[in-house]
Tab-separated table of C-alpha atoms in Angstrom:
chain	number	residue	atom	x	y	z
A	1	MET	CA	65.170	-146.969	102.715
A	2	LYS	CA	62.718	-146.165	99.929
A	3	LEU	CA	61.161	-143.464	102.067
A	4	SER	CA	64.584	-141.898	102.640
A	5	ARG	CA	65.318	-141.915	98.931
A	6	TYR	CA	61.911	-140.403	98.212
A	7	PHE	CA	62.500	-137.690	100.804
A	8	ALA	CA	65.962	-136.911	99.405
A	9	ALA	CA	64.591	-136.721	95.864
A	10	THR	CA	61.769	-134.416	96.989
A	11	VAL	CA	64.185	-132.096	98.754
A	12	GLY	CA	66.423	-132.059	95.669
A	13	ILE	CA	63.533	-131.101	93.419
A	14	ALA	CA	62.476	-128.362	95.827
A	15	LEU	CA	65.998	-126.927	95.940
A	16	CYS	CA	66.242	-126.946	92.163
A	17	ALA	CA	62.880	-125.216	91.914
A	18	THR	CA	63.972	-122.578	94.403
A	19	SER	CA	67.210	-122.006	92.487
A	20	ALA	CA	65.355	-121.757	89.181
A	21	PHE	CA	62.919	-119.262	90.705
A	22	ALA	CA	65.785	-117.096	91.957
A	23	GLN	CA	67.484	-117.214	88.552
A	24	SER	CA	64.230	-116.197	86.846
A	25	LYS	CA	64.181	-112.886	88.713
A	26	PRO	CA	65.639	-109.889	86.877
A	27	THR	CA	69.036	-108.941	88.299
A	28	VAL	CA	69.767	-105.242	88.719
A	29	ALA	CA	73.145	-103.683	89.485
A	30	ILE	CA	73.911	-100.037	90.177
A	31	MET	CA	77.140	-98.192	89.415
A	32	TYR	CA	78.594	-95.335	91.428
A	33	PHE	CA	77.151	-91.987	90.370
A	34	ASN	CA	79.271	-89.430	88.541
A	35	ASP	CA	79.933	-86.294	90.590
A	36	GLY	CA	78.960	-83.355	88.390
A	37	ALA	CA	78.944	-80.741	91.120
A	38	ILE	CA	80.938	-77.641	90.250
A	39	GLY	CA	83.615	-75.809	92.212
A	40	LYS	CA	83.987	-76.370	95.935
A	41	ALA	CA	80.881	-78.564	96.003
A	42	HIS	CA	82.578	-81.103	93.715
A	43	ASP	CA	85.013	-82.176	96.425
A	44	GLU	CA	82.578	-81.706	99.301
A	45	LEU	CA	79.923	-83.940	97.729
A	46	ALA	CA	82.299	-86.500	96.176
A	47	PRO	CA	81.431	-89.213	98.763
A	48	LEU	CA	77.831	-89.114	97.508
A	49	SER	CA	79.001	-90.947	94.408
A	50	LYS	CA	78.972	-94.069	96.580
A	51	GLY	CA	76.307	-92.901	99.003
A	52	ILE	CA	73.659	-92.372	96.324
A	53	CYS	CA	74.465	-95.752	94.805
A	54	ASP	CA	74.147	-97.450	98.196
A	55	VAL	CA	70.817	-95.813	99.018
A	56	LEU	CA	69.409	-96.622	95.575
A	57	ILE	CA	70.445	-100.253	96.023
A	58	SER	CA	68.454	-100.380	99.272
A	59	GLU	CA	65.480	-98.711	97.595
A	60	MET	CA	65.417	-101.112	94.641
A	61	ALA	CA	65.990	-104.099	96.945
A	62	ASP	CA	62.604	-103.372	98.534
A	63	ASN	CA	61.179	-105.125	95.479
A	64	PRO	CA	61.067	-108.850	96.321
A	65	ALA	CA	60.537	-109.739	92.652
A	66	ILE	CA	64.056	-108.720	91.590
A	67	VAL	CA	67.629	-109.428	92.648
A	68	VAL	CA	69.772	-106.383	93.400
A	69	ILE	CA	73.557	-106.711	93.524
A	70	GLU	CA	75.007	-105.562	96.845
A	71	ARG	CA	77.425	-102.628	96.879
A	72	ASP	CA	80.221	-104.733	98.357
A	73	GLN	CA	80.039	-107.023	95.311
A	74	LEU	CA	80.253	-104.005	93.014
A	75	GLN	CA	83.258	-102.659	94.924
A	76	LYS	CA	85.029	-106.007	94.650
A	77	VAL	CA	84.645	-105.968	90.858
A	78	MET	CA	85.713	-102.317	90.728
A	79	ASP	CA	88.869	-103.185	92.673
A	80	GLU	CA	89.614	-106.202	90.476
A	81	GLN	CA	89.199	-104.134	87.322
A	82	LYS	CA	91.168	-101.245	88.825
A	83	LEU	CA	88.253	-98.867	88.336
A	84	THR	CA	87.809	-95.926	90.674
A	85	ALA	CA	84.712	-94.106	91.867
A	86	ASN	CA	86.400	-90.865	90.816
A	87	GLY	CA	86.417	-91.895	87.163
A	88	SER	CA	83.470	-90.992	84.969
A	89	VAL	CA	81.218	-93.986	84.330
A	90	ASP	CA	80.004	-94.319	80.737
A	91	MET	CA	77.754	-96.902	79.123
A	92	GLY	CA	80.669	-99.095	78.049
A	93	THR	CA	81.979	-99.319	81.596
A	94	ALA	CA	78.482	-100.003	82.922
A	95	VAL	CA	78.007	-102.883	80.470
A	96	LYS	CA	81.440	-104.329	81.244
A	97	VAL	CA	80.832	-104.306	84.986
A	98	GLY	CA	77.271	-105.543	84.503
A	99	LYS	CA	78.508	-108.629	82.677
A	100	LEU	CA	81.007	-109.386	85.417
A	101	LEU	CA	78.166	-109.130	87.951
A	102	SER	CA	75.826	-111.267	85.812
A	103	ALA	CA	73.275	-108.445	85.827
A	104	HIS	CA	70.425	-108.018	83.369
A	105	HIS	CA	69.940	-104.291	83.952
A	106	MET	CA	72.758	-101.872	84.808
A	107	ILE	CA	71.883	-98.506	86.326
A	108	PHE	CA	74.308	-95.599	86.057
A	109	GLY	CA	74.125	-91.827	86.085
A	110	GLY	CA	75.266	-88.715	87.856
A	111	PHE	CA	74.316	-85.746	89.971
A	112	ILE	CA	74.775	-82.009	89.626
A	113	THR	CA	74.075	-79.166	92.023
A	114	ASP	CA	73.625	-75.411	91.789
A	115	PRO	CA	74.482	-72.546	94.169
A	116	ALA	CA	70.846	-72.397	95.291
A	117	GLY	CA	71.148	-75.832	96.891
A	118	THR	CA	69.274	-77.829	94.253
A	119	MET	CA	70.435	-81.269	93.164
A	120	VAL	CA	69.516	-83.008	89.925
A	121	LEU	CA	69.858	-86.774	89.606
A	122	ASN	CA	70.241	-88.148	86.084
A	123	LEU	CA	69.854	-91.880	85.614
A	124	ARG	CA	70.093	-94.318	82.726
A	125	VAL	CA	69.549	-98.052	82.532
A	126	VAL	CA	71.332	-100.206	79.979
A	127	ASN	CA	70.419	-103.761	79.007
A	128	VAL	CA	73.647	-105.653	79.667
A	129	GLU	CA	72.973	-108.281	76.997
A	130	THR	CA	72.092	-105.891	74.144
A	131	SER	CA	74.044	-102.797	75.312
A	132	LYS	CA	70.958	-100.712	74.525
A	133	ILE	CA	69.555	-97.997	76.779
A	134	GLU	CA	66.268	-99.208	78.242
A	135	PHE	CA	65.218	-96.235	80.324
A	136	THR	CA	66.289	-92.733	81.279
A	137	THR	CA	64.975	-90.381	83.920
A	138	ASN	CA	65.919	-87.418	86.058
A	139	ALA	CA	64.525	-85.626	89.075
A	140	SER	CA	65.461	-82.638	91.181
A	141	ASP	CA	65.010	-81.439	94.746
A	142	LYS	CA	66.886	-79.582	97.430
A	143	THR	CA	70.168	-81.290	98.259
A	144	ALA	CA	68.945	-81.476	101.858
A	145	ASN	CA	66.112	-83.726	100.612
A	146	LEU	CA	68.505	-86.218	99.020
A	147	LEU	CA	66.827	-89.369	100.333
A	148	ALA	CA	63.418	-88.246	99.061
A	149	LEU	CA	65.020	-87.506	95.686
A	150	ILE	CA	66.577	-90.977	95.489
A	151	HIS	CA	63.267	-92.559	96.493
A	152	LYS	CA	61.511	-90.712	93.677
A	153	VAL	CA	64.082	-91.853	91.120
A	154	ALA	CA	63.850	-95.444	92.396
A	155	MET	CA	60.083	-95.475	91.895
A	156	GLN	CA	60.445	-93.988	88.411
A	157	THR	CA	63.073	-96.566	87.469
A	158	ASN	CA	61.080	-99.504	88.789
A	159	ALA	CA	58.077	-98.368	86.738
A	160	GLY	CA	60.135	-97.457	83.671
A	161	LEU	CA	61.683	-100.928	83.500
A	162	LYS	CA	58.209	-102.432	83.923
A	163	LEU	CA	59.386	-104.393	86.941
A	164	PRO	CA	56.829	-105.762	89.406
A	165	ASP	CA	55.585	-103.045	91.739
A	166	ILE	CA	57.350	-102.471	95.037
A	167	PRO	CA	54.777	-103.285	97.740
A	168	LYS	CA	52.958	-100.044	98.534
A	169	GLN	CA	53.285	-100.348	102.308
A	170	VAL	CA	57.017	-101.046	102.033
A	171	GLY	CA	57.584	-98.019	99.816
A	172	GLU	CA	55.529	-95.729	102.035
A	173	ALA	CA	57.283	-96.942	105.183
A	174	ARG	CA	60.721	-96.293	103.668
A	175	ALA	CA	59.704	-92.822	102.455
A	176	ALA	CA	58.403	-91.925	105.913
A	177	LYS	CA	61.585	-93.110	107.623
A	178	ASP	CA	63.879	-91.440	105.077
A	179	ALA	CA	62.126	-88.120	105.664
A	180	LYS	CA	63.459	-88.130	109.237
A	181	ILE	CA	67.121	-88.768	108.368
A	182	PRO	CA	69.069	-85.485	108.098
A	183	PHE	CA	71.358	-84.832	105.146
A	184	GLN	CA	74.292	-84.511	107.542
A	185	ALA	CA	73.852	-88.157	108.571
A	186	VAL	CA	73.709	-89.291	104.934
A	187	MET	CA	76.864	-87.329	104.169
A	188	LEU	CA	78.725	-88.855	107.122
A	189	TYR	CA	77.555	-92.321	106.089
A	190	SER	CA	78.759	-91.731	102.518
A	191	ARG	CA	82.155	-90.612	103.793
A	192	GLY	CA	82.251	-93.792	105.883
A	193	LEU	CA	81.688	-95.925	102.781
A	194	GLN	CA	84.510	-94.113	101.027
A	195	ALA	CA	86.872	-94.691	103.960
A	196	LYS	CA	85.889	-98.356	104.168
A	197	ASP	CA	86.635	-98.913	100.473
A	198	GLU	CA	90.047	-97.305	100.989
A	199	ASN	CA	90.701	-99.825	103.784
A	200	LYS	CA	90.670	-97.042	106.359
A	201	ASN	CA	88.497	-99.031	108.737
A	202	LYS	CA	89.232	-96.920	111.807
A	203	ASP	CA	88.087	-93.793	109.984
A	204	ALA	CA	85.078	-95.647	108.582
A	205	ILE	CA	83.977	-96.788	112.037
A	206	ASP	CA	84.316	-93.250	113.356
A	207	LEU	CA	82.257	-91.807	110.490
A	208	PHE	CA	79.538	-94.456	110.796
A	209	ASN	CA	79.302	-93.714	114.518
A	210	GLN	CA	79.045	-90.005	113.741
A	211	ALA	CA	76.193	-90.769	111.354
A	212	LEU	CA	74.428	-92.622	114.161
A	213	THR	CA	75.009	-89.709	116.521
A	214	ALA	CA	73.307	-87.468	113.958
A	215	PHE	CA	70.420	-89.945	113.649
A	216	PRO	CA	70.422	-92.906	116.093
A	217	ASP	CA	67.808	-94.921	114.156
A	218	TYR	CA	69.798	-94.902	110.907
A	219	ASP	CA	69.936	-98.572	109.849
A	220	ALA	CA	72.574	-98.301	107.100
A	221	PRO	CA	75.563	-97.346	109.290
A	222	LYS	CA	74.500	-99.960	111.840
A	223	LYS	CA	74.786	-102.652	109.157
A	224	GLU	CA	78.177	-101.378	108.016
A	225	LEU	CA	79.499	-101.323	111.580
A	226	LYS	CA	78.384	-104.918	111.997
A	227	LYS	CA	80.299	-105.882	108.851
A	228	LEU	CA	83.378	-104.271	110.388
A	229	GLY	CA	82.935	-106.305	113.559
A	230	VAL	CA	81.524	-103.514	115.708
A	231	ASN	CA	78.421	-104.446	117.701
């Protein structure tokens, strides 16, 4: 009997310690990116508002020393607050959503493109508790190299916030894999996310499958298809 009580107490202490450790990690959330593309490109690239956010979440989540809020959680809050991805996200909105997500750091920003095919990503991080900007950065590359551009911004942000380093091998492995994924696949995946959030599951499944046709080893659409009950 005493042994059982001792075992139960030990397990309880261990669980509390694990919970405390998880709570001690900085929590990062990422808003949808503002679409600053001009003209025809504005509508064509609109799905990247969610796609860039989703990819950046995956990039930041490679750091085991932080907690990154999943995109589905963000979308749930956006729906509850009747916020749309089409609306421009400012610091006030980022702080409001960050508090609802219990985040410490809220990342938000936007992208612009030019006729030459260059994209610029602008990113800011606000401290949710103080409402003060903690870090800003930007980077540019060819739109076709979107994943490499997001990876670069993720590394800059991780360093700028003085977060623990992302394991070198993990970062290098992701960069190498991202380099193989064509922009077309990323675009199809982003359109799939948009359809999913609009409850157009049939369209979402079709778009995720198209993304996999463009690049069969693309993990992100595989995960989304699984969420939608497609094996």
